[in-house]
């Protein structure tokens, strides 16, 4: 796994497209593998209480899957949702709807200014999961995610970043203002080019690669292109 080439933003998109269009793998299966593999990494660290900060895209979708697996493992977990519920779409929406049906606690923080209860939720957690922004982002984090990143970085809880620390450019390794400072990053398929850059070092922490069930043949195609 570790001898695979690094995966760029464009190749990450190619994985999703090829999986769906040529290899008959629905995106929700990749998301399940991504979330379950990430949850297993955190469960091994025996968290007492977890806050999962979720953004509007599929990075947030991974966060909903993680919530379900932590809940199944008996770990108290809450979602801090940093976008209006109506913005959630596709595979992320499938997993969000499951969480709603399962009664897992979802706290809404869609407003520009995070209300004091975001800080209170942070205080209650010994681990925070950053599932706010992933490979789909090429600009500085906007509100309310920007404020959430600032508050997470100032909190005492340990931080696990999903795929990429939110705010870090996965290709260049340049941190936007602000960027999550993670204790460890669970990244999918293989590591990202930006992680090897000195500018990324303070943000990514220990990097763990999580496989998401893509066939070898698909990966060969992606890395050949
Ligand atoms: N093939 C794989 O590796 C898989 C990865 N998965 C996860 O999916 C994300 C990428 O998901 P995507 O929906 O493309 O993008 P994001 O979640 O990163 O964000 C898009 C979302 O964010 C909004 N947005 C864009 N720019 C900003 C900004 N500057 N500030 C705030 N919000 C912004 C935009 O409008 C969209 O709504 C990848 O990282 C993995 O975590 C899959 O789960 C499995 C396959
Ligand atoms: K992230």
Short mmCIF file of C-alpha atoms and ligand atoms in Angstrom, two decimals:
data_model
loop_
_atom_site.label_atom_id
_atom_site.label_comp_id
_atom_site.label_asym_id
_atom_site.label_seq_id
_atom_site.Cartn_x
_atom_site.Cartn_y
_atom_site.Cartn_z
CA UNK A 1 0.00 0.00 0.00
CA UNK A 2 2.73 2.48 0.99
CA UNK A 3 4.65 2.01 -2.29
CA UNK A 4 1.73 3.40 -4.31
CA UNK A 5 2.32 6.77 -5.99
CA UNK A 6 0.84 9.82 -4.28
CA UNK A 7 -2.76 10.71 -5.22
CA UNK A 8 -3.45 14.20 -6.57
CA UNK A 9 -6.81 16.01 -6.34
CA UNK A 10 -7.50 15.16 -9.98
CA UNK A 11 -6.64 11.49 -9.47
CA UNK A 12 -8.85 11.36 -6.40
CA UNK A 13 -11.76 12.52 -8.58
CA UNK A 14 -10.75 9.96 -11.23
CA UNK A 15 -11.03 7.19 -8.61
CA UNK A 16 -14.65 8.17 -7.94
CA UNK A 17 -15.57 8.49 -11.62
CA UNK A 18 -13.89 5.24 -12.74
CA UNK A 19 -15.32 3.35 -9.76
CA UNK A 20 -18.85 4.38 -10.72
CA UNK A 21 -18.65 4.35 -14.49
CA UNK A 22 -16.36 1.43 -15.28
CA UNK A 23 -16.11 -0.75 -12.16
CA UNK A 24 -19.77 -0.61 -11.06
CA UNK A 25 -18.90 0.50 -7.52
CA UNK A 26 -21.41 3.03 -6.15
CA UNK A 27 -19.80 5.97 -4.36
CA UNK A 28 -21.61 5.10 -1.15
CA UNK A 29 -19.55 1.89 -0.94
CA UNK A 30 -16.28 3.84 -1.18
CA UNK A 31 -17.61 6.24 1.48
CA UNK A 32 -18.53 3.35 3.78
CA UNK A 33 -15.03 1.88 3.48
CA UNK A 34 -13.45 5.31 4.03
CA UNK A 35 -15.55 5.98 7.12
CA UNK A 36 -15.28 2.53 8.61
CA UNK A 37 -11.50 2.38 8.14
CA UNK A 38 -11.15 5.81 9.77
CA UNK A 39 -13.41 4.82 12.67
CA UNK A 40 -11.27 1.74 13.34
CA UNK A 41 -8.15 3.91 13.59
CA UNK A 42 -9.82 6.13 16.17
CA UNK A 43 -11.43 3.29 18.15
CA UNK A 44 -7.93 1.81 18.64
CA UNK A 45 -7.04 5.05 20.48
CA UNK A 46 -9.93 4.49 22.95
CA UNK A 47 -11.67 7.88 22.78
CA UNK A 48 -14.05 8.73 25.64
CA UNK A 49 -16.25 11.20 23.76
CA UNK A 50 -16.04 12.36 20.14
CA UNK A 51 -17.25 15.47 18.32
CA UNK A 52 -17.33 15.10 14.51
CA UNK A 53 -17.25 18.44 12.66
CA UNK A 54 -18.87 17.94 9.25
CA UNK A 55 -18.82 20.16 6.15
CA UNK A 56 -21.23 20.15 3.19
CA UNK A 57 -19.50 17.66 0.84
CA UNK A 58 -18.38 14.05 0.80
CA UNK A 59 -15.69 14.75 3.42
CA UNK A 60 -18.64 15.45 5.74
CA UNK A 61 -20.24 12.24 4.42
CA UNK A 62 -17.25 10.26 5.68
CA UNK A 63 -17.89 11.89 9.06
CA UNK A 64 -21.49 10.55 9.17
CA UNK A 65 -20.25 7.01 8.46
CA UNK A 66 -17.64 7.34 11.22
CA UNK A 67 -20.36 8.49 13.66
CA UNK A 68 -22.37 5.32 13.00
CA UNK A 69 -19.38 3.04 13.61
CA UNK A 70 -18.30 4.87 16.79
CA UNK A 71 -21.87 4.67 18.09
CA UNK A 72 -21.90 0.93 17.37
CA UNK A 73 -18.67 0.59 19.35
CA UNK A 74 -20.40 2.25 22.33
CA UNK A 75 -18.45 5.52 22.09
CA UNK A 76 -20.46 8.71 22.81
CA UNK A 77 -20.50 10.72 19.58
CA UNK A 78 -22.11 13.94 18.34
CA UNK A 79 -22.11 15.67 14.97
CA UNK A 80 -21.42 19.41 14.67
CA UNK A 81 -22.95 20.27 11.29
CA UNK A 82 -21.31 23.33 9.73
CA UNK A 83 -23.73 23.87 6.86
CA UNK A 84 -27.50 24.05 6.36
CA UNK A 85 -29.04 20.56 6.18
CA UNK A 86 -30.48 21.39 2.71
CA UNK A 87 -26.97 21.61 1.24
CA UNK A 88 -26.15 17.95 1.89
CA UNK A 89 -26.43 15.86 -1.28
CA UNK A 90 -25.76 12.47 -2.86
CA UNK A 91 -23.83 9.85 -0.90
CA UNK A 92 -23.36 12.25 2.02
CA UNK A 93 -27.14 12.73 2.19
CA UNK A 94 -27.71 8.95 2.26
CA UNK A 95 -25.45 8.66 5.30
CA UNK A 96 -26.87 11.80 6.93
CA UNK A 97 -30.39 10.39 6.63
CA UNK A 98 -29.25 7.14 8.27
CA UNK A 99 -27.88 9.14 11.23
CA UNK A 100 -31.14 11.04 11.60
CA UNK A 101 -33.10 7.77 11.61
CA UNK A 102 -30.65 6.26 14.12
CA UNK A 103 -31.14 9.18 16.51
CA UNK A 104 -27.45 10.12 16.66
CA UNK A 105 -27.17 13.67 18.00
CA UNK A 106 -26.73 16.32 15.31
CA UNK A 107 -26.03 19.91 16.38
CA UNK A 108 -26.61 22.62 13.73
CA UNK A 109 -23.99 25.36 13.34
CA UNK A 110 -24.83 26.78 9.92
CA UNK A 111 -24.75 30.44 10.96
CA UNK A 112 -21.85 32.75 10.17
CA UNK A 113 -21.13 33.22 13.87
CA UNK A 114 -20.82 29.98 15.82
CA UNK A 115 -23.02 30.14 18.91
CA UNK A 116 -21.39 29.45 22.33
CA UNK A 117 -22.67 25.88 22.30
CA UNK A 118 -20.00 24.97 19.70
CA UNK A 119 -17.31 25.75 22.29
CA UNK A 120 -19.28 23.80 24.91
CA UNK A 121 -19.51 20.78 22.58
CA UNK A 122 -15.76 20.98 21.98
CA UNK A 123 -15.10 21.06 25.74
CA UNK A 124 -17.05 17.82 26.20
CA UNK A 125 -14.92 15.87 23.68
CA UNK A 126 -11.48 14.34 24.15
CA UNK A 127 -11.26 13.74 20.36
CA UNK A 128 -12.48 15.93 17.51
CA UNK A 129 -12.82 14.59 13.98
CA UNK A 130 -12.24 17.10 11.20
CA UNK A 131 -14.60 16.05 8.37
CA UNK A 132 -15.13 19.61 7.16
CA UNK A 133 -13.22 20.02 3.89
CA UNK A 134 -11.39 17.49 1.70
CA UNK A 135 -10.06 17.16 -1.83
CA UNK A 136 -12.96 19.18 -3.31
CA UNK A 137 -11.66 22.49 -1.93
CA UNK A 138 -9.22 24.91 -3.59
CA UNK A 139 -9.79 28.15 -1.64
CA UNK A 140 -9.49 29.43 1.94
CA UNK A 141 -12.16 28.00 4.28
CA UNK A 142 -15.26 30.17 4.46
CA UNK A 143 -17.49 30.83 7.48
CA UNK A 144 -18.68 29.10 9.59
CA UNK A 145 -15.98 26.49 8.88
CA UNK A 146 -13.17 29.06 9.26
CA UNK A 147 -14.30 29.88 12.83
CA UNK A 148 -14.76 26.20 13.63
CA UNK A 149 -11.17 25.47 12.54
CA UNK A 150 -9.91 28.28 14.79
CA UNK A 151 -11.85 26.94 17.78
CA UNK A 152 -10.81 23.32 17.20
CA UNK A 153 -7.15 24.38 17.00
CA UNK A 154 -7.51 26.30 20.28
CA UNK A 155 -9.22 23.40 22.11
CA UNK A 156 -7.47 20.77 24.23
CA UNK A 157 -9.03 17.76 22.44
CA UNK A 158 -6.90 15.66 20.12
CA UNK A 159 -7.73 15.98 16.44
CA UNK A 160 -8.08 13.38 13.69
CA UNK A 161 -8.27 14.82 10.16
CA UNK A 162 -10.26 12.94 7.52
CA UNK A 163 -8.44 12.64 4.17
CA UNK A 164 -6.82 16.10 4.55
CA UNK A 165 -6.60 18.62 7.41
CA UNK A 166 -9.28 21.16 6.41
CA UNK A 167 -7.64 24.21 4.87
CA UNK A 168 -4.56 22.41 3.54
CA UNK A 169 -4.12 22.23 -0.23
CA UNK A 170 -3.65 18.51 -0.92
CA UNK A 171 -1.50 19.03 -4.05
CA UNK A 172 0.79 21.91 -3.02
CA UNK A 173 0.86 21.36 0.75
CA UNK A 174 0.24 25.10 1.22
CA UNK A 175 -1.98 25.87 4.25
CA UNK A 176 -4.77 28.35 3.73
CA UNK A 177 -5.72 30.60 6.65
CA UNK A 178 -6.95 28.88 8.81
CA UNK A 179 -5.95 25.20 8.55
CA UNK A 180 -6.63 22.36 11.00
CA UNK A 181 -3.66 21.20 13.06
CA UNK A 182 -4.18 17.43 13.33
CA UNK A 183 -2.63 14.85 15.64
CA UNK A 184 -3.14 12.34 12.86
CA UNK A 185 -4.65 12.21 9.39
CA UNK A 186 -6.53 9.23 7.93
CA UNK A 187 -6.14 9.63 4.18
CA UNK A 188 -7.75 7.54 1.45
CA UNK A 189 -6.20 5.27 -1.19
CA UNK A 190 -2.68 6.64 -0.70
CA UNK A 191 -0.93 9.71 0.69
CA UNK A 192 -1.24 13.09 -1.01
CA UNK A 193 1.60 15.03 -2.73
CA UNK A 194 1.17 18.04 -0.44
CA UNK A 195 1.75 15.99 2.73
CA UNK A 196 5.41 15.51 1.87
CA UNK A 197 6.03 19.28 1.66
CA UNK A 198 7.67 21.02 4.66
CA UNK A 199 4.79 23.56 4.73
CA UNK A 200 2.31 20.72 5.53
CA UNK A 201 4.32 19.17 8.33
CA UNK A 202 2.78 21.18 11.24
CA UNK A 203 -0.75 20.28 10.09
CA UNK A 204 -0.98 16.61 9.03
CA UNK A 205 0.48 14.86 12.09
CA UNK A 206 0.99 11.11 11.64
CA UNK A 207 -0.40 10.00 8.25
CA UNK A 208 -2.36 6.72 8.01
CA UNK A 209 -3.57 5.38 4.67
CA UNK A 210 -7.04 3.81 4.63
CA UNK A 211 -8.01 1.58 1.71
CA UNK A 212 -11.50 2.16 0.32
CA UNK A 213 -11.96 -1.06 -1.64
CA UNK A 214 -10.92 0.09 -5.10
CA UNK A 215 -9.79 -2.79 -7.37
CA UNK A 216 -6.08 -2.97 -8.29
CA UNK A 217 -7.05 -2.61 -11.96
CA UNK A 218 -8.75 0.73 -11.23
CA UNK A 219 -5.70 2.01 -9.34
CA UNK A 220 -3.39 0.98 -12.19
CA UNK A 221 -5.56 3.02 -14.58
CA UNK A 222 -5.57 6.05 -12.31
CA UNK A 223 -1.81 6.05 -11.77
CA UNK A 224 -1.10 5.46 -15.48
CA UNK A 225 -3.10 8.54 -16.53
N1 LIG B 1 -11.89 8.72 -4.08
C1 LIG B 1 -11.75 9.04 -2.83
O1 LIG B 1 -10.64 9.24 -2.37
C2 LIG B 1 -12.95 9.20 -2.00
C3 LIG B 1 -13.04 10.28 -1.13
N2 LIG B 1 -14.13 10.53 -0.37
C4 LIG B 1 -14.20 11.76 0.40
O2 LIG B 1 -14.71 12.77 -0.44
C5 LIG B 1 -13.95 13.97 -0.27
C6 LIG B 1 -14.12 14.88 -1.44
O3 LIG B 1 -15.49 15.20 -1.48
P1 LIG B 1 -16.10 16.44 -2.29
O4 LIG B 1 -17.57 16.44 -2.05
O5 LIG B 1 -15.61 16.40 -3.69
O6 LIG B 1 -15.42 17.69 -1.63
P2 LIG B 1 -15.31 18.25 -0.14
O7 LIG B 1 -16.09 17.44 0.82
O8 LIG B 1 -13.87 18.45 0.08
O9 LIG B 1 -15.95 19.72 -0.23
C7 LIG B 1 -16.89 20.14 -1.17
C8 LIG B 1 -17.92 21.05 -0.50
O10 LIG B 1 -17.28 22.14 0.14
C9 LIG B 1 -17.78 23.39 -0.36
N3 LIG B 1 -16.65 24.31 -0.44
C10 LIG B 1 -15.80 24.47 -1.48
N4 LIG B 1 -14.82 25.35 -1.15
C11 LIG B 1 -15.09 25.76 0.12
C12 LIG B 1 -14.44 26.68 1.00
N5 LIG B 1 -13.35 27.34 0.62
N6 LIG B 1 -14.96 26.87 2.23
C13 LIG B 1 -16.08 26.21 2.62
N7 LIG B 1 -16.75 25.32 1.81
C14 LIG B 1 -16.25 25.11 0.59
C15 LIG B 1 -18.40 23.06 -1.69
O11 LIG B 1 -19.43 23.97 -1.99
C16 LIG B 1 -18.90 21.64 -1.50
O12 LIG B 1 -20.18 21.67 -0.86
C17 LIG B 1 -12.56 13.44 -0.03
O13 LIG B 1 -11.69 14.38 0.55
C18 LIG B 1 -12.85 12.26 0.90
O14 LIG B 1 -12.99 12.71 2.23
C19 LIG B 1 -15.29 9.61 -0.43
O15 LIG B 1 -16.01 9.54 0.73
C20 LIG B 1 -14.84 8.21 -0.80
C21 LIG B 1 -14.07 8.23 -2.11
K1 LIG B 2 -10.91 17.17 6.50
#
